[in-house]
Structure formats: structure tokens, C-alpha cells
Protein backbone atom coordinates (compact mmCIF):
# COMPACT_ATOMS: atom_id res chain seq x y z
CA MET A 1 -106.29 -164.28 17.39
CA PHE A 2 -104.56 -162.06 19.98
CA PHE A 3 -106.85 -159.35 19.36
CA ARG A 4 -109.95 -161.70 20.12
CA LYS A 5 -108.18 -162.05 23.60
CA ARG A 6 -108.01 -159.05 24.46
CA LYS A 7 -111.31 -158.07 23.27
CA LEU A 8 -112.38 -160.93 25.23
CA LYS A 9 -110.52 -159.77 28.49
CA GLY A 10 -112.13 -156.19 27.98
CA SER A 11 -115.30 -157.48 27.70
CA VAL A 12 -115.45 -158.93 31.07
CA ASN A 13 -113.30 -156.44 33.22
CA ASP A 14 -116.09 -154.04 31.23
CA GLN A 15 -119.04 -156.41 32.79
CA LYS A 16 -117.32 -156.94 36.24
CA LYS A 17 -117.12 -153.01 36.62
CA ALA A 18 -120.05 -152.51 35.69
CA LEU A 19 -121.89 -155.92 37.95
CA PHE A 20 -119.77 -153.88 40.85
CA ILE A 21 -121.14 -150.78 40.20
CA LYS A 22 -124.59 -152.17 40.17
CA GLY A 23 -123.92 -153.87 43.79
CA GLU A 24 -122.41 -150.91 45.24
CA LYS A 25 -125.90 -148.95 43.78
CA PHE A 26 -127.93 -151.40 45.74
CA TYR A 27 -125.56 -151.36 48.80
CA ARG A 28 -126.24 -147.45 49.11
CA GLN A 29 -130.14 -148.07 48.74
CA ASP A 30 -130.17 -150.15 51.84
CA LYS A 31 -130.67 -153.26 49.49
CA PHE A 32 -128.35 -155.52 50.46
CA GLU A 33 -129.50 -158.91 49.25
CA GLU A 34 -129.84 -157.58 45.68
CA SER A 35 -126.34 -156.07 46.65
CA ASN A 36 -124.93 -159.07 47.30
CA GLN A 37 -126.56 -161.02 44.10
CA CYS A 38 -123.99 -158.45 42.19
CA LEU A 39 -121.29 -158.66 44.28
CA ASP A 40 -121.24 -162.83 43.94
CA GLU A 41 -121.50 -162.91 40.22
CA VAL A 42 -118.28 -160.55 40.68
CA LEU A 43 -116.63 -162.91 42.64
CA LYS A 44 -117.33 -165.85 39.39
CA LEU A 45 -115.40 -163.72 37.61
CA ASP A 46 -112.62 -162.28 39.95
CA PRO A 47 -112.83 -164.45 42.31
CA ASN A 48 -109.23 -162.60 44.22
CA ASN A 49 -111.37 -159.47 44.35
CA ASP A 50 -110.35 -158.22 47.58
CA GLU A 51 -112.23 -154.99 47.02
CA VAL A 52 -115.40 -157.21 46.88
CA TRP A 53 -114.84 -158.74 50.00
CA PHE A 54 -114.48 -156.55 51.85
CA LEU A 55 -117.39 -154.19 50.86
CA LYS A 56 -119.05 -158.00 51.35
CA SER A 57 -117.99 -157.92 54.78
CA ILE A 58 -119.69 -154.48 55.40
CA ILE A 59 -122.95 -155.62 54.12
CA PHE A 60 -123.49 -158.93 56.03
CA GLY A 61 -122.44 -156.45 59.04
CA LEU A 62 -125.38 -154.34 58.49
CA MET A 63 -127.71 -157.20 57.70
CA ASP A 64 -126.28 -158.74 61.46
CA ASN A 65 -124.70 -162.17 60.27
CA LEU A 66 -121.42 -161.08 61.51
CA ASN A 67 -119.89 -164.58 61.10
CA GLU A 68 -120.35 -164.30 57.21
CA ALA A 69 -118.91 -160.84 57.49
CA VAL A 70 -115.39 -162.38 59.43
CA ASN A 71 -115.72 -164.71 57.20
CA CYS A 72 -115.51 -162.54 53.64
CA LEU A 73 -112.49 -160.31 55.85
CA ASP A 74 -110.52 -163.55 55.75
CA HIS A 75 -110.38 -163.97 52.00
CA VAL A 76 -109.17 -160.23 52.30
CA VAL A 77 -106.70 -160.57 54.23
CA GLU A 78 -105.81 -164.13 52.35
CA ILE A 79 -105.51 -162.00 49.10
CA ASN A 80 -104.15 -158.50 50.37
CA PRO A 81 -101.99 -159.79 53.77
CA LYS A 82 -101.83 -155.68 54.37
CA ASN A 83 -104.94 -154.89 54.15
CA ILE A 84 -105.26 -152.31 57.18
CA ASP A 85 -108.78 -151.69 57.51
CA ALA A 86 -109.55 -155.63 56.81
CA TRP A 87 -107.86 -156.76 59.92
CA GLN A 88 -109.27 -153.62 62.27
CA ARG A 89 -112.38 -154.57 60.96
CA LYS A 90 -112.33 -157.94 61.56
CA GLY A 91 -110.68 -157.12 65.47
CA LYS A 92 -113.95 -155.12 65.97
CA LEU A 93 -116.42 -158.04 64.57
CA LEU A 94 -114.67 -160.67 66.14
CA ASN A 95 -114.93 -159.03 69.77
CA LYS A 96 -118.99 -158.27 68.74
CA LEU A 97 -118.71 -161.96 68.85
CA GLY A 98 -117.13 -162.42 71.93
CA LYS A 99 -113.95 -164.42 70.37
CA TYR A 100 -112.15 -161.95 72.38
CA HIS A 101 -108.79 -163.49 71.85
CA GLU A 102 -108.95 -163.77 68.09
CA ALA A 103 -110.08 -160.12 68.04
CA LEU A 104 -107.02 -159.30 70.33
CA LYS A 105 -104.66 -161.11 67.05
CA SER A 106 -106.70 -159.25 64.89
CA SER A 107 -105.94 -155.67 66.39
CA GLU A 108 -102.60 -156.73 66.81
CA GLU A 109 -101.85 -157.25 62.99
CA ALA A 110 -103.54 -154.05 62.05
CA LEU A 111 -101.37 -152.45 64.35
CA LYS A 112 -98.55 -153.73 63.19
CA LEU A 113 -99.01 -152.50 59.49
CA ASP A 114 -100.12 -148.74 61.41
CA PRO A 115 -99.31 -148.30 64.76
CA ASN A 116 -101.35 -145.49 65.17
CA ASN A 117 -104.39 -147.18 63.94
CA TYR A 118 -106.76 -144.97 66.30
CA LYS A 119 -109.79 -148.00 65.85
CA ALA A 120 -107.24 -150.66 66.05
CA LEU A 121 -105.91 -149.23 69.21
CA SER A 122 -109.35 -149.30 70.49
CA ASN A 123 -110.68 -152.35 69.33
CA LYS A 124 -107.58 -153.87 71.38
CA ALA A 125 -108.36 -152.06 74.26
CA ARG A 126 -112.04 -153.88 73.96
CA SER A 127 -110.35 -157.22 73.64
CA LEU A 128 -107.91 -157.01 76.51
CA SER A 129 -110.85 -155.32 79.13
CA ARG A 130 -113.21 -158.20 78.29
CA LEU A 131 -110.32 -160.44 79.26
CA LYS A 132 -109.90 -158.75 82.46
CA LYS A 133 -106.64 -156.77 81.76
CA TYR A 134 -108.56 -153.70 82.99
CA HIS A 135 -104.98 -151.55 83.26
CA GLU A 136 -103.23 -152.41 79.72
CA ALA A 137 -106.27 -152.06 78.15
CA PHE A 138 -106.80 -148.62 79.77
CA ASP A 139 -103.81 -147.26 78.34
CA TYR A 140 -104.45 -148.36 74.72
CA CYS A 141 -108.03 -145.96 75.30
CA ASN A 142 -105.70 -143.39 75.88
CA ARG A 143 -103.42 -144.06 73.06
CA SER A 144 -106.38 -144.19 71.25
CA LEU A 145 -107.91 -140.86 72.35
CA GLU A 146 -104.28 -138.96 71.85
CA LEU A 147 -104.73 -139.61 68.30
CA ASN A 148 -108.69 -139.23 67.86
CA PRO A 149 -109.70 -137.19 71.05
CA GLU A 150 -113.56 -137.22 68.97
CA TYR A 151 -113.54 -140.91 68.54
CA PHE A 152 -116.70 -142.02 71.60
CA LYS A 153 -116.01 -145.38 70.75
CA ALA A 154 -112.37 -145.72 72.94
CA TRP A 155 -114.43 -143.11 75.62
CA CYS A 156 -117.48 -145.63 76.30
CA TYR A 157 -114.70 -148.63 76.58
CA LYS A 158 -112.62 -146.03 78.95
CA ALA A 159 -115.49 -146.28 81.29
CA ILE A 160 -116.28 -149.21 80.94
CA ILE A 161 -113.19 -149.96 82.28
CA LEU A 162 -112.99 -147.04 84.90
CA LEU A 163 -116.83 -149.02 86.27
CA GLN A 164 -114.18 -151.74 86.44
CA LEU A 165 -112.02 -150.41 88.89
CA GLU A 166 -114.47 -148.92 90.54
CA LYS A 167 -113.60 -145.70 89.62
CA SER A 168 -116.96 -144.33 88.81
CA ASP A 169 -116.26 -140.50 89.31
CA GLU A 170 -114.12 -141.38 86.12
CA ALA A 171 -116.51 -143.38 84.47
CA LEU A 172 -119.28 -140.54 85.17
CA GLN A 173 -117.38 -138.32 83.05
CA CYS A 174 -116.43 -140.61 80.41
CA PHE A 175 -119.95 -141.18 79.23
CA GLU A 176 -120.46 -137.68 79.74
CA LYS A 177 -118.08 -136.85 76.87
CA VAL A 178 -119.54 -140.33 74.77
CA LEU A 179 -122.97 -138.34 75.18
CA ILE A 180 -121.92 -134.46 73.60
CA LEU A 181 -119.96 -137.13 70.94
CA ASN A 182 -123.25 -139.32 70.44
CA PRO A 183 -126.37 -137.95 72.38
CA ASN A 184 -128.00 -140.83 71.25
CA ASN A 185 -126.15 -143.74 72.23
CA ALA A 186 -128.36 -146.20 74.51
CA HIS A 187 -125.35 -147.77 75.86
CA ALA A 188 -123.36 -144.62 77.65
CA TRP A 189 -127.15 -143.61 78.82
CA SER A 190 -126.93 -146.85 80.52
CA GLY A 191 -124.20 -146.77 81.09
CA LYS A 192 -124.42 -143.48 82.76
CA GLY A 193 -126.57 -144.24 84.90
CA LEU A 194 -124.80 -147.54 86.25
CA ALA A 195 -121.85 -144.74 87.64
CA LEU A 196 -125.00 -142.56 88.81
CA GLU A 197 -126.42 -145.09 90.68
CA MET A 198 -122.44 -146.47 92.14
CA LEU A 199 -122.69 -143.17 93.37
CA GLY A 200 -125.92 -143.00 95.26
CA ARG A 201 -127.31 -140.73 92.67
CA THR A 202 -130.49 -142.88 92.43
CA GLU A 203 -132.89 -140.66 90.81
CA GLU A 204 -131.08 -139.54 88.30
CA ALA A 205 -129.68 -142.82 87.12
CA LEU A 206 -132.78 -143.87 86.64
CA LYS A 207 -133.57 -141.16 84.14
CA CYS A 208 -130.19 -142.38 82.33
CA TYR A 209 -132.02 -145.92 82.57
CA LYS A 210 -134.90 -144.75 81.11
CA ARG A 211 -133.64 -142.44 78.54
CA ALA A 212 -131.33 -146.03 77.45
CA LEU A 213 -135.12 -147.56 77.24
CA GLU A 214 -136.31 -145.06 75.10
CA LEU A 215 -133.52 -144.77 72.64
CA ASP A 216 -133.06 -148.85 72.64
CA PRO A 217 -136.02 -151.37 74.26
CA ASN A 218 -133.85 -154.44 73.99
CA LEU A 219 -131.33 -152.95 76.78
CA ARG A 220 -134.43 -153.74 79.83
CA LYS A 221 -132.76 -157.46 80.13
CA PHE A 222 -129.12 -156.07 80.65
CA LEU A 223 -131.18 -153.49 83.36
CA LYS A 224 -130.30 -154.67 86.98
CA THR A 225 -132.79 -152.02 88.23
CA SER A 226 -136.47 -153.29 89.00
CA LYS A 227 -137.64 -149.29 89.91
CA ILE A 228 -136.95 -148.29 85.45
């Protein structure tokens, strides 16, 4: 009987492993529905598998289903409250959903576990900026960039904060840094255009706006200028 139980347990573990590998393979092939189906089968066998819940959060994020992505991360941190990546990612997604107070709490949980997590510092900066706490947000951007000077998102958030503080020259420099690191970032091109427009450099601004629209036509509704 003991042998049969051990054999059964081994069989279940083999099944979980095979399903996870299959789900991961579908994920790498951008077959997200198929991947989720495999991962759901794993969770039927092992509901407390935080690795599976985390992968599902990534997949839902790629499918633009941010609420489900956050729900998956809720499972991760319930199972493993010390999962730094889950807290960090949750803060990022809640920012995207406009839930800035909740995002702030998630980033702070990540930073309790790892005070030098440059992504969590940047996420916290974004939340604070959206809550109009610009000077505090600026400090967190700088802390993030001290740890990773190549992290373009922190440069982008810093530039946006500087625009809010009406420091257009400094904002322009930050947007230019973003575009060195990520030349096809449409938001950075539109931000650079706005900084140039605020500095009275209209022709240069229009070129930046046009480049932003080439990269992301959906930005048109956010651009205030009618000259594009």
C-alpha cells in the first residue's frame, strides 16, 4: 500500500511537470490561450503552486487583461508573501489600472523585502507622481537610477515629473536619455515633443509628435496639438 501511494504521488508530480512544460512552451510561442489551459490543469492538481500563478499573471498581462493578471498575483503573495517579484509586478500593473494608492502599497511591500529593488522604486515614483507628490516621486526616480542608470522607465517617469514641475529643459534631457536607451518608445517621443513645445521649439516638437504617431497611432487622441 505504501509503495502504491508513493507511485501515485510520483505519477501526479510527473503529470504536473509535463503540463507546466507544455504550458511554458505555448507561452514562448505566444499561444496564450493554450498556455493558460495547461496551467489551469496544473492548478487543479496543485492550487498553491505560486510559480504557475506568476506565469499566468504574465500571460494575462500580455493579453491586456490586467485585472486577471493582478488576481493571479494576489494568489502568489497569499501563498508566498515574500515573493518580491510578485509585489513589484503587482505595483506596476495597479499603476497601469490607475489604482495608485493600491500600487503604492504593493511597491512598498516589495521594498520592505528588497530596499534596492530599482523597479519597485520606479513603480513607487510613478504612483507618487500620479498622486501629485512630485518632489517625493522625483527622489524615488533618482534612487532607482542610482541602482540602474540604464532603466529607461525611471528616466521616463523622471522626465514626466520634471514637466509637471515646469522644468522643461531638464525634462527634455531625460526624454533624450530614454530615446538613447529605447529609440522606438512612442511615449518618449511624444514627451520630448511636449518639452520642446513648452520651450517654444514648435517645429522640432512637431517632428517628435509625428514620430510618436508613426510608432503608435493611438497616441493621436492624447496629443493636444492640432498641427500634426
